[in-house]
Amino acid sequence: MTGTIGSVNTQEFMARLIPIDFLTIPTYKAKKFEEYPAVISQTAAKWHENIISNIQEHAVEKQRAVLVILLTIQDVNTIEKAIKQKGLRVNVRIYSRNDTNESLAIRKPVDSGTVILATNLAGRGTDIKTTSKVEDNGGLHVCLTFLTDNLRIEQQAFGRTSRQGHSGSAQLVLNQESLVKKFGENVLRLETIEQYKALRDLVEKVKIEAYEEDEHPYLTFKDEIFFEFSQLMQSCAKKENLKCSRVKSKKKY
């Protein structure tokens, strides 16, 4: 079994279900990755402004390519409009749906000044190729604009850059108003990104415990019933085949 396991909560949960060990396998080539300090915006307007500033810094001033991962298609459209209003000289690609030709946005190598506005479709399982010019300027920069539900999804998003020994960076640019909707007004007391992540991990732990107590026994029961049903069907099929064989034998005589 391979993959991004994520937080300690997830690892402990899986270890209780399946007798497995966890091993961190180093990358084939050393990662050249830099994570910039997270930015927490007080309002949606300031959040939009900080995202645009992020694009301005990395795509325009540093002539890198930028992947902006947003939560919704509406957010993608909003930032696309803001880029036009700001007059940024960048090449914008959109990847917010997988039922259109938008997937072409991540198939072609990205050059300096390219900005991909995407939902989390681009946050996992995508290998974004960069030109040598982008690599010379620091590689692909990932701007993750929301706090993911768990560490695993965050790691997958940041993992879109610095692949196969290439350079890259990432940064969280968050909207506090969205965090309040997600966690409640108690988050207004929090001051650092570490505190927000600790709260996220706590919520994840509670969800896992609830699943383990309520949902998992039910799913296990369904699995056992299905196994018994499968065994019964196989037994019936064998008996039916045997019966048919006997009938054919009688017809011969």
GROMACS .gro file of C-alpha atoms in nm:
model
  253
    1MET     CA    1   0.000   0.000   0.000
    2THR     CA    2   0.141   0.338  -0.097
    3GLY     CA    3   0.028   0.696  -0.078
    4THR     CA    4   0.020   1.007   0.132
    5ILE     CA    5  -0.097   0.888   0.474
    6GLY     CA    6  -0.129   1.229   0.635
    7SER     CA    7  -0.169   1.302   1.004
    8VAL     CA    8  -0.092   1.089   1.307
    9ASN     CA    9  -0.469   1.056   1.360
   10THR     CA   10  -0.508   0.885   1.024
   11GLN     CA   11  -0.209   0.659   1.079
   12GLU     CA   12  -0.332   0.547   1.420
   13PHE     CA   13  -0.680   0.481   1.282
   14MET     CA   14  -0.547   0.270   0.996
   15ALA     CA   15  -0.318   0.080   1.230
   16ARG     CA   16  -0.619  -0.014   1.444
   17LEU     CA   17  -0.804  -0.147   1.140
   18ILE     CA   18  -0.521  -0.316   0.952
   19PRO     CA   19  -0.204  -0.469   1.100
   20ILE     CA   20   0.040  -0.262   0.895
   21ASP     CA   21   0.353  -0.061   0.955
   22PHE     CA   22   0.419   0.288   0.823
   23LEU     CA   23   0.737   0.382   0.646
   24THR     CA   24   0.842   0.715   0.500
   25ILE     CA   25   1.024   0.656   0.173
   26PRO     CA   26   1.254   0.941   0.069
   27THR     CA   27   1.214   1.093  -0.275
   28TYR     CA   28   1.432   0.971  -0.560
   29LYS     CA   29   1.594   1.314  -0.577
   30ALA     CA   30   1.633   1.565  -0.295
   31LYS     CA   31   1.344   1.811  -0.279
   32LYS     CA   32   1.423   2.178  -0.335
   33PHE     CA   33   1.111   2.304  -0.165
   34GLU     CA   34   1.044   2.621   0.031
   35GLU     CA   35   0.725   2.691   0.226
   36TYR     CA   36   0.653   3.058   0.281
   37PRO     CA   37   0.485   3.172   0.605
   38ALA     CA   38   0.106   3.145   0.590
   39VAL     CA   39  -0.102   3.459   0.540
   40ILE     CA   40  -0.437   3.485   0.720
   41SER     CA   41  -0.662   3.756   0.576
   42GLN     CA   42  -0.925   3.917   0.797
   43THR     CA   43  -1.183   3.971   0.521
   44ALA     CA   44  -1.272   3.823   0.183
   45ALA     CA   45  -1.165   4.145   0.011
   46LYS     CA   46  -0.823   4.134   0.178
   47TRP     CA   47  -0.798   3.764   0.093
   48HIS     CA   48  -0.852   3.839  -0.276
   49GLU     CA   49  -0.594   4.116  -0.252
   50ASN     CA   50  -0.337   3.884  -0.094
   51ILE     CA   51  -0.392   3.619  -0.362
   52ILE     CA   52  -0.337   3.878  -0.634
   53SER     CA   53  -0.023   4.000  -0.453
   54ASN     CA   54   0.101   3.642  -0.442
   55ILE     CA   55   0.053   3.610  -0.818
   56GLN     CA   56   0.214   3.950  -0.874
   57GLU     CA   57   0.523   3.854  -0.675
   58HIS     CA   58   0.587   3.510  -0.820
   59ALA     CA   59   0.443   3.517  -1.174
   60VAL     CA   60   0.519   3.877  -1.269
   61GLU     CA   61   0.815   3.996  -1.062
   62LYS     CA   62   1.001   3.666  -1.028
   63GLN     CA   63   0.885   3.532  -1.365
   64ARG     CA   64   0.786   3.194  -1.227
   65ALA     CA   65   0.471   2.989  -1.288
   66VAL     CA   66   0.198   2.984  -1.024
   67LEU     CA   67  -0.068   2.727  -0.939
   68VAL     CA   68  -0.350   2.884  -0.737
   69ILE     CA   69  -0.571   2.618  -0.576
   70LEU     CA   70  -0.915   2.747  -0.479
   71LEU     CA   71  -1.207   2.581  -0.304
   72THR     CA   72  -1.487   2.648  -0.554
   73ILE     CA   73  -1.545   2.729  -0.920
   74GLN     CA   74  -1.691   3.061  -0.807
   75ASP     CA   75  -1.361   3.144  -0.634
   76VAL     CA   76  -1.176   3.060  -0.957
   77ASN     CA   77  -1.399   3.298  -1.153
   78THR     CA   78  -1.357   3.572  -0.891
   79ILE     CA   79  -0.977   3.558  -0.897
   80GLU     CA   80  -0.972   3.542  -1.278
   81LYS     CA   81  -1.179   3.861  -1.285
   82ALA     CA   82  -0.953   4.025  -1.024
   83ILE     CA   83  -0.643   3.947  -1.234
   84LYS     CA   84  -0.800   4.120  -1.534
   85GLN     CA   85  -0.904   4.420  -1.326
   86LYS     CA   86  -0.553   4.449  -1.183
   87GLY     CA   87  -0.411   4.434  -1.534
   88LEU     CA   88  -0.152   4.169  -1.452
   89ARG     CA   89   0.044   4.057  -1.755
   90VAL     CA   90   0.013   3.685  -1.702
   91ASN     CA   91  -0.106   3.390  -1.905
   92VAL     CA   92  -0.409   3.254  -1.718
   93ARG     CA   93  -0.517   2.893  -1.753
   94ILE     CA   94  -0.832   2.757  -1.589
   95TYR     CA   95  -0.873   2.407  -1.449
   96SER     CA   96  -1.190   2.396  -1.242
   97ARG     CA   97  -1.383   2.115  -1.413
   98ASN     CA   98  -1.291   1.772  -1.544
   99ASP     CA   99  -1.578   1.739  -1.791
  100THR     CA  100  -1.442   1.999  -2.032
  101ASN     CA  101  -1.119   2.071  -2.221
  102GLU     CA  102  -0.986   2.258  -1.917
  103SER     CA  103  -0.762   1.961  -1.834
  104LEU     CA  104  -0.538   2.085  -2.116
  105ALA     CA  105  -0.433   2.360  -1.874
  106ILE     CA  106  -0.212   2.116  -1.685
  107ARG     CA  107  -0.101   1.898  -1.974
  108LYS     CA  108   0.112   2.159  -2.147
  109PRO     CA  109   0.436   2.272  -1.977
  110VAL     CA  110   0.398   2.601  -1.793
  111ASP     CA  111   0.626   2.890  -1.880
  112SER     CA  112   0.723   3.204  -1.692
  113GLY     CA  113   0.424   3.422  -1.617
  114THR     CA  114   0.173   3.138  -1.642
  115VAL     CA  115  -0.096   3.124  -1.374
  116ILE     CA  116  -0.317   2.817  -1.336
  117LEU     CA  117  -0.639   2.888  -1.146
  118ALA     CA  118  -0.774   2.555  -1.031
  119THR     CA  119  -1.001   2.382  -0.786
  120ASN     CA  120  -0.861   2.089  -0.591
  121LEU     CA  121  -0.878   1.885  -0.913
  122ALA     CA  122  -0.522   2.003  -0.963
  123GLY     CA  123  -0.433   1.939  -0.600
  124ARG     CA  124  -0.380   1.569  -0.638
  125GLY     CA  125  -0.250   1.327  -0.898
  126THR     CA  126  -0.135   1.593  -1.143
  127ASP     CA  127   0.219   1.633  -1.270
  128ILE     CA  128   0.264   1.988  -1.395
  129LYS     CA  129   0.563   2.022  -1.626
  130THR     CA  130   0.769   2.341  -1.618
  131THR     CA  131   1.003   2.497  -1.871
  132SER     CA  132   1.373   2.546  -1.803
  133LYS     CA  133   1.313   2.920  -1.765
  134VAL     CA  134   1.064   2.858  -1.484
  135GLU     CA  135   1.313   2.627  -1.314
  136ASP     CA  136   1.589   2.887  -1.344
  137ASN     CA  137   1.360   3.137  -1.171
  138GLY     CA  138   1.268   2.912  -0.878
  139GLY     CA  139   1.021   2.660  -1.020
  140LEU     CA  140   0.646   2.630  -0.979
  141HIS     CA  141   0.488   2.817  -0.688
  142VAL     CA  142   0.169   2.679  -0.528
  143CYS     CA  143  -0.073   2.919  -0.361
  144LEU     CA  144  -0.322   2.717  -0.153
  145THR     CA  145  -0.610   2.947  -0.063
  146PHE     CA  146  -0.804   2.741   0.192
  147LEU     CA  147  -0.728   2.524   0.492
  148THR     CA  148  -0.776   2.165   0.381
  149ASP     CA  149  -0.973   1.917   0.591
  150ASN     CA  150  -0.659   1.725   0.680
  151LEU     CA  151  -0.283   1.721   0.645
  152ARG     CA  152  -0.291   1.461   0.368
  153ILE     CA  153  -0.479   1.689   0.126
  154GLU     CA  154  -0.247   1.978   0.211
  155GLN     CA  155   0.059   1.761   0.143
  156GLN     CA  156  -0.088   1.651  -0.188
  157ALA     CA  157  -0.147   2.013  -0.292
  158PHE     CA  158   0.204   2.122  -0.199
  159GLY     CA  159   0.333   1.810  -0.373
  160ARG     CA  160   0.240   1.957  -0.712
  161THR     CA  161   0.572   2.141  -0.702
  162SER     CA  162   0.935   2.042  -0.635
  163ARG     CA  163   0.884   1.711  -0.812
  164GLN     CA  164   1.171   1.490  -0.933
  165GLY     CA  165   1.441   1.717  -0.797
  166HIS     CA  166   1.296   2.040  -0.937
  167SER     CA  167   1.273   2.363  -0.741
  168GLY     CA  168   0.948   2.503  -0.604
  169SER     CA  169   0.762   2.669  -0.322
  170ALA     CA  170   0.420   2.692  -0.164
  171GLN     CA  171   0.221   2.918   0.064
  172LEU     CA  172  -0.112   2.915   0.244
  173VAL     CA  173  -0.322   3.228   0.184
  174LEU     CA  174  -0.633   3.193   0.399
  175ASN     CA  175  -0.957   3.382   0.455
  176GLN     CA  176  -1.049   3.411   0.823
  177GLU     CA  177  -1.417   3.456   0.737
  178SER     CA  178  -1.415   3.111   0.575
  179LEU     CA  179  -1.237   2.967   0.877
  180VAL     CA  180  -1.511   3.105   1.103
  181LYS     CA  181  -1.774   2.934   0.886
  182LYS     CA  182  -1.575   2.612   0.900
  183PHE     CA  183  -1.488   2.600   1.270
  184GLY     CA  184  -1.705   2.860   1.445
  185GLU     CA  185  -1.632   3.196   1.603
  186ASN     CA  186  -1.388   3.046   1.853
  187VAL     CA  187  -1.122   3.062   1.581
  188LEU     CA  188  -1.115   3.440   1.624
  189ARG     CA  189  -0.907   3.375   1.935
  190LEU     CA  190  -0.642   3.193   1.734
  191GLU     CA  191  -0.337   3.383   1.619
  192THR     CA  192  -0.102   3.146   1.437
  193ILE     CA  193  -0.135   2.897   1.153
  194GLU     CA  194  -0.009   2.626   1.388
  195GLN     CA  195  -0.313   2.685   1.610
  196TYR     CA  196  -0.548   2.661   1.312
  197LYS     CA  197  -0.386   2.337   1.201
  198ALA     CA  198  -0.405   2.196   1.554
  199LEU     CA  199  -0.778   2.272   1.555
  200ARG     CA  200  -0.815   2.107   1.215
  201ASP     CA  201  -0.637   1.796   1.343
  202LEU     CA  202  -0.862   1.787   1.650
  203VAL     CA  203  -1.174   1.804   1.432
  204GLU     CA  204  -1.034   1.526   1.215
  205LYS     CA  205  -0.969   1.312   1.524
  206VAL     CA  206  -1.328   1.358   1.644
  207LYS     CA  207  -1.462   1.262   1.300
  208ILE     CA  208  -1.242   0.952   1.287
  209GLU     CA  209  -1.353   0.843   1.634
  210ALA     CA  210  -1.719   0.893   1.540
  211TYR     CA  211  -1.671   0.692   1.222
  212GLU     CA  212  -1.490   0.416   1.408
  213GLU     CA  213  -1.767   0.395   1.667
  214ASP     CA  214  -2.073   0.426   1.442
  215GLU     CA  215  -2.002   0.374   1.073
  216HIS     CA  216  -1.723   0.120   1.072
  217PRO     CA  217  -1.910  -0.157   1.263
  218TYR     CA  218  -2.205  -0.115   1.026
  219LEU     CA  219  -1.982  -0.137   0.717
  220THR     CA  220  -1.804  -0.438   0.864
  221PHE     CA  221  -2.140  -0.607   0.921
  222LYS     CA  222  -2.245  -0.535   0.561
  223ASP     CA  223  -1.916  -0.677   0.437
  224GLU     CA  224  -1.966  -0.995   0.639
  225ILE     CA  225  -2.322  -1.036   0.510
  226PHE     CA  226  -2.205  -0.985   0.152
  227PHE     CA  227  -1.932  -1.246   0.203
  228GLU     CA  228  -2.186  -1.498   0.333
  229PHE     CA  229  -2.416  -1.417   0.041
  230SER     CA  230  -2.130  -1.468  -0.206
  231GLN     CA  231  -2.045  -1.802  -0.048
  232LEU     CA  232  -2.409  -1.909  -0.071
  233MET     CA  233  -2.432  -1.807  -0.438
  234GLN     CA  234  -2.114  -1.998  -0.519
  235SER     CA  235  -2.250  -2.304  -0.342
  236CYS     CA  236  -2.580  -2.281  -0.533
  237ALA     CA  237  -2.394  -2.238  -0.861
  238LYS     CA  238  -2.187  -2.550  -0.795
  239LYS     CA  239  -2.499  -2.752  -0.713
  240GLU     CA  240  -2.673  -2.624  -1.027
  241ASN     CA  241  -2.373  -2.713  -1.243
  242LEU     CA  242  -2.362  -3.060  -1.088
  243LYS     CA  243  -2.736  -3.103  -1.152
  244CYS     CA  244  -2.697  -2.998  -1.515
  245SER     CA  245  -2.408  -3.241  -1.559
  246ARG     CA  246  -2.622  -3.528  -1.428
  247VAL     CA  247  -2.909  -3.437  -1.662
  248LYS     CA  248  -2.673  -3.435  -1.960
  249SER     CA  249  -2.533  -3.772  -1.858
  250LYS     CA  250  -2.883  -3.926  -1.840
  251LYS     CA  251  -2.970  -3.793  -2.187
  252LYS     CA  252  -2.669  -3.974  -2.333
  253TYR     CA  253  -2.809  -4.305  -2.215
   0.00000   0.00000   0.00000
